[in-house]
mmCIF file with all atom_site columns, C-alpha atoms in Angstrom:
data_model
loop_
_atom_site.group_PDB
_atom_site.id
_atom_site.type_symbol
_atom_site.label_atom_id
_atom_site.label_alt_id
_atom_site.label_comp_id
_atom_site.label_asym_id
_atom_site.label_entity_id
_atom_site.label_seq_id
_atom_site.pdbx_PDB_ins_code
_atom_site.Cartn_x
_atom_site.Cartn_y
_atom_site.Cartn_z
_atom_site.occupancy
_atom_site.B_iso_or_equiv
_atom_site.pdbx_formal_charge
_atom_site.auth_seq_id
_atom_site.auth_comp_id
_atom_site.auth_asym_id
_atom_site.auth_atom_id
_atom_site.pdbx_PDB_model_num
ATOM 1  C CA . UNK A 1 1  ? -145.825 33.782 -59.264 1.00 50.00 ? 1  UNK A CA 1
ATOM 2  C CA . UNK A 1 2  ? -148.421 31.654 -61.238 1.00 53.00 ? 2  UNK A CA 1
ATOM 3  C CA . UNK A 1 3  ? -150.560 33.464 -64.268 1.00 51.00 ? 3  UNK A CA 1
ATOM 4  C CA . UNK A 1 4  ? -154.296 33.995 -62.829 1.00 67.00 ? 4  UNK A CA 1
ATOM 5  C CA . UNK A 1 5  ? -155.524 35.504 -65.970 1.00 77.00 ? 5  UNK A CA 1
ATOM 6  C CA . UNK A 1 6  ? -153.961 34.510 -69.705 1.00 80.00 ? 6  UNK A CA 1
ATOM 7  C CA . UNK A 1 7  ? -150.701 36.410 -69.980 1.00 88.00 ? 7  UNK A CA 1
ATOM 8  C CA . UNK A 1 8  ? -149.597 36.436 -73.841 1.00 92.00 ? 8  UNK A CA 1
ATOM 9  C CA . UNK A 1 9  ? -145.191 36.861 -74.701 1.00 93.00 ? 9  UNK A CA 1
ATOM 10 C CA . UNK A 1 10 ? -144.591 38.877 -77.405 1.00 94.00 ? 10 UNK A CA 1
ATOM 11 C CA . UNK A 1 11 ? -141.844 37.545 -79.211 1.00 93.00 ? 11 UNK A CA 1
ATOM 12 C CA . UNK A 1 12 ? -140.131 40.386 -81.711 1.00 91.00 ? 12 UNK A CA 1
ATOM 13 C CA . UNK A 1 13 ? -136.566 38.794 -82.423 1.00 84.00 ? 13 UNK A CA 1
ATOM 14 C CA . UNK A 1 14 ? -135.188 35.099 -82.444 1.00 82.00 ? 14 UNK A CA 1
ATOM 15 C CA . UNK A 1 15 ? -138.058 33.820 -79.844 1.00 83.00 ? 15 UNK A CA 1
ATOM 16 C CA . UNK A 1 16 ? -140.947 34.907 -82.656 1.00 84.00 ? 16 UNK A CA 1
ATOM 17 C CA . UNK A 1 17 ? -139.152 32.051 -85.017 1.00 85.00 ? 17 UNK A CA 1
ATOM 18 C CA . UNK A 1 18 ? -137.970 29.501 -82.089 1.00 87.00 ? 18 UNK A CA 1
ATOM 19 C CA . UNK A 1 19 ? -139.962 29.653 -78.935 1.00 90.00 ? 19 UNK A CA 1
ATOM 20 C CA . UNK A 1 20 ? -138.503 27.421 -76.369 1.00 88.00 ? 20 UNK A CA 1
ATOM 21 C CA . UNK A 1 21 ? -141.427 27.159 -74.029 1.00 91.00 ? 21 UNK A CA 1
ATOM 22 C CA . UNK A 1 22 ? -144.713 24.972 -74.679 1.00 93.00 ? 22 UNK A CA 1
ATOM 23 C CA . UNK A 1 23 ? -147.252 27.707 -75.595 1.00 93.00 ? 23 UNK A CA 1
ATOM 24 C CA . UNK A 1 24 ? -151.532 26.636 -76.199 1.00 94.00 ? 24 UNK A CA 1
ATOM 25 C CA . UNK A 1 25 ? -151.793 29.110 -79.232 1.00 94.00 ? 25 UNK A CA 1
ATOM 26 C CA . UNK A 1 26 ? -150.105 32.139 -80.900 1.00 96.00 ? 26 UNK A CA 1
ATOM 27 C CA . UNK A 1 27 ? -150.603 34.319 -83.684 1.00 97.00 ? 27 UNK A CA 1
ATOM 28 C CA . UNK A 1 28 ? -149.409 37.517 -85.697 1.00 97.00 ? 28 UNK A CA 1
ATOM 29 C CA . UNK A 1 29 ? -148.977 40.420 -83.616 1.00 96.00 ? 29 UNK A CA 1
ATOM 30 C CA . UNK A 1 30 ? -147.916 44.300 -83.582 1.00 97.00 ? 30 UNK A CA 1
ATOM 31 C CA . UNK A 1 31 ? -147.188 46.522 -80.523 1.00 95.00 ? 31 UNK A CA 1
ATOM 32 C CA . UNK A 1 32 ? -147.450 50.172 -81.364 1.00 97.00 ? 32 UNK A CA 1
ATOM 33 C CA . UNK A 1 33 ? -144.965 53.009 -80.163 1.00 98.00 ? 33 UNK A CA 1
ATOM 34 C CA . UNK A 1 34 ? -142.165 50.410 -79.971 1.00 97.00 ? 34 UNK A CA 1
ATOM 35 C CA . UNK A 1 35 ? -139.618 49.947 -82.528 1.00 96.00 ? 35 UNK A CA 1
ATOM 36 C CA . UNK A 1 36 ? -136.980 46.481 -82.664 1.00 93.00 ? 36 UNK A CA 1
ATOM 37 C CA . UNK A 1 37 ? -133.297 48.026 -82.856 1.00 92.00 ? 37 UNK A CA 1
ATOM 38 C CA . UNK A 1 38 ? -130.076 46.343 -82.757 1.00 89.00 ? 38 UNK A CA 1
ATOM 39 C CA . UNK A 1 39 ? -128.896 48.136 -79.616 1.00 85.00 ? 39 UNK A CA 1
ATOM 40 C CA . UNK A 1 40 ? -128.091 45.521 -77.097 1.00 85.00 ? 40 UNK A CA 1
ATOM 41 C CA . UNK A 1 41 ? -124.995 44.248 -76.702 1.00 87.00 ? 41 UNK A CA 1
ATOM 42 C CA . UNK A 1 42 ? -125.007 40.482 -74.996 1.00 84.00 ? 42 UNK A CA 1
ATOM 43 C CA . UNK A 1 43 ? -122.125 38.044 -74.263 1.00 85.00 ? 43 UNK A CA 1
ATOM 44 C CA . UNK A 1 44 ? -124.055 34.733 -74.162 1.00 80.00 ? 44 UNK A CA 1
ATOM 45 C CA . UNK A 1 45 ? -126.849 34.916 -77.345 1.00 74.00 ? 45 UNK A CA 1
ATOM 46 C CA . UNK A 1 46 ? -124.767 36.911 -80.318 1.00 79.00 ? 46 UNK A CA 1
ATOM 47 C CA . UNK A 1 47 ? -121.396 37.088 -78.481 1.00 80.00 ? 47 UNK A CA 1
ATOM 48 C CA . UNK A 1 48 ? -118.966 36.167 -75.914 1.00 87.00 ? 48 UNK A CA 1
ATOM 49 C CA . UNK A 1 49 ? -117.733 37.778 -72.729 1.00 87.00 ? 49 UNK A CA 1
ATOM 50 C CA . UNK A 1 50 ? -114.655 39.557 -74.451 1.00 90.00 ? 50 UNK A CA 1
ATOM 51 C CA . UNK A 1 51 ? -116.972 40.416 -77.578 1.00 90.00 ? 51 UNK A CA 1
ATOM 52 C CA . UNK A 1 52 ? -120.515 40.979 -76.942 1.00 90.00 ? 52 UNK A CA 1
ATOM 53 C CA . UNK A 1 53 ? -122.587 40.672 -80.226 1.00 88.00 ? 53 UNK A CA 1
ATOM 54 C CA . UNK A 1 54 ? -125.558 43.040 -80.758 1.00 88.00 ? 54 UNK A CA 1
ATOM 55 C CA . UNK A 1 55 ? -129.167 41.643 -79.982 1.00 86.00 ? 55 UNK A CA 1
ATOM 56 C CA . UNK A 1 56 ? -132.540 43.458 -80.911 1.00 87.00 ? 56 UNK A CA 1
ATOM 57 C CA . UNK A 1 57 ? -134.602 44.734 -78.318 1.00 90.00 ? 57 UNK A CA 1
ATOM 58 C CA . UNK A 1 58 ? -137.591 47.042 -78.089 1.00 94.00 ? 58 UNK A CA 1
ATOM 59 C CA . UNK A 1 59 ? -137.250 51.214 -77.595 1.00 94.00 ? 59 UNK A CA 1
ATOM 60 C CA . UNK A 1 60 ? -140.265 53.644 -77.483 1.00 96.00 ? 60 UNK A CA 1
ATOM 61 C CA . UNK A 1 61 ? -141.033 55.378 -79.964 1.00 96.00 ? 61 UNK A CA 1
ATOM 62 C CA . UNK A 1 62 ? -144.228 57.361 -80.411 1.00 96.00 ? 62 UNK A CA 1
ATOM 63 C CA . UNK A 1 63 ? -145.119 56.421 -84.237 1.00 96.00 ? 63 UNK A CA 1
ATOM 64 C CA . UNK A 1 64 ? -143.291 53.056 -84.397 1.00 97.00 ? 64 UNK A CA 1
ATOM 65 C CA . UNK A 1 65 ? -144.800 49.976 -85.038 1.00 97.00 ? 65 UNK A CA 1
ATOM 66 C CA . UNK A 1 66 ? -143.071 46.374 -83.948 1.00 96.00 ? 66 UNK A CA 1
ATOM 67 C CA . UNK A 1 67 ? -144.583 43.571 -85.883 1.00 96.00 ? 67 UNK A CA 1
ATOM 68 C CA . UNK A 1 68 ? -144.076 40.132 -84.384 1.00 95.00 ? 68 UNK A CA 1
ATOM 69 C CA . UNK A 1 69 ? -145.962 36.685 -82.926 1.00 96.00 ? 69 UNK A CA 1
ATOM 70 C CA . UNK A 1 70 ? -147.714 36.266 -79.333 1.00 96.00 ? 70 UNK A CA 1
ATOM 71 C CA . UNK A 1 71 ? -147.736 33.613 -77.996 1.00 95.00 ? 71 UNK A CA 1
ATOM 72 C CA . UNK A 1 72 ? -149.871 32.261 -75.128 1.00 94.00 ? 72 UNK A CA 1
ATOM 73 C CA . UNK A 1 73 ? -147.856 29.966 -72.436 1.00 92.00 ? 73 UNK A CA 1
ATOM 74 C CA . UNK A 1 74 ? -149.579 26.548 -71.308 1.00 88.00 ? 74 UNK A CA 1
ATOM 75 C CA . UNK A 1 75 ? -150.807 27.588 -67.833 1.00 87.00 ? 75 UNK A CA 1
ATOM 76 C CA . UNK A 1 76 ? -149.269 24.401 -66.340 1.00 89.00 ? 76 UNK A CA 1
ATOM 77 C CA . UNK A 1 77 ? -145.370 25.637 -67.436 1.00 89.00 ? 77 UNK A CA 1
ATOM 78 C CA . UNK A 1 78 ? -146.021 29.090 -66.502 1.00 87.00 ? 78 UNK A CA 1
ATOM 79 C CA . UNK A 1 79 ? -143.760 29.113 -63.013 1.00 88.00 ? 79 UNK A CA 1
ATOM 80 C CA . UNK A 1 80 ? -141.208 27.713 -65.253 1.00 89.00 ? 80 UNK A CA 1
ATOM 81 C CA . UNK A 1 81 ? -141.739 29.654 -68.118 1.00 87.00 ? 81 UNK A CA 1
ATOM 82 C CA . UNK A 1 82 ? -141.089 32.895 -66.123 1.00 83.00 ? 82 UNK A CA 1
ATOM 83 C CA . UNK A 1 83 ? -137.931 31.501 -64.349 1.00 83.00 ? 83 UNK A CA 1
#
């Protein structure tokens, strides 16, 4: 799947500090109606299979705002990034 028009990726956790894909541009961004919460368990990012750790996720919340960083991926790497 190739992107036919620019698609920005929103980083709201560790991605905003350490994006692991090539990007052409980045800028501060805010999502309205979404909140960042430690509500998701992960066995590989902050835990192990027997003891999963909490990682941040986005949850819909009418009056919330989530600040983060938006990244414009390099088009040549789009398919690789999405995988």
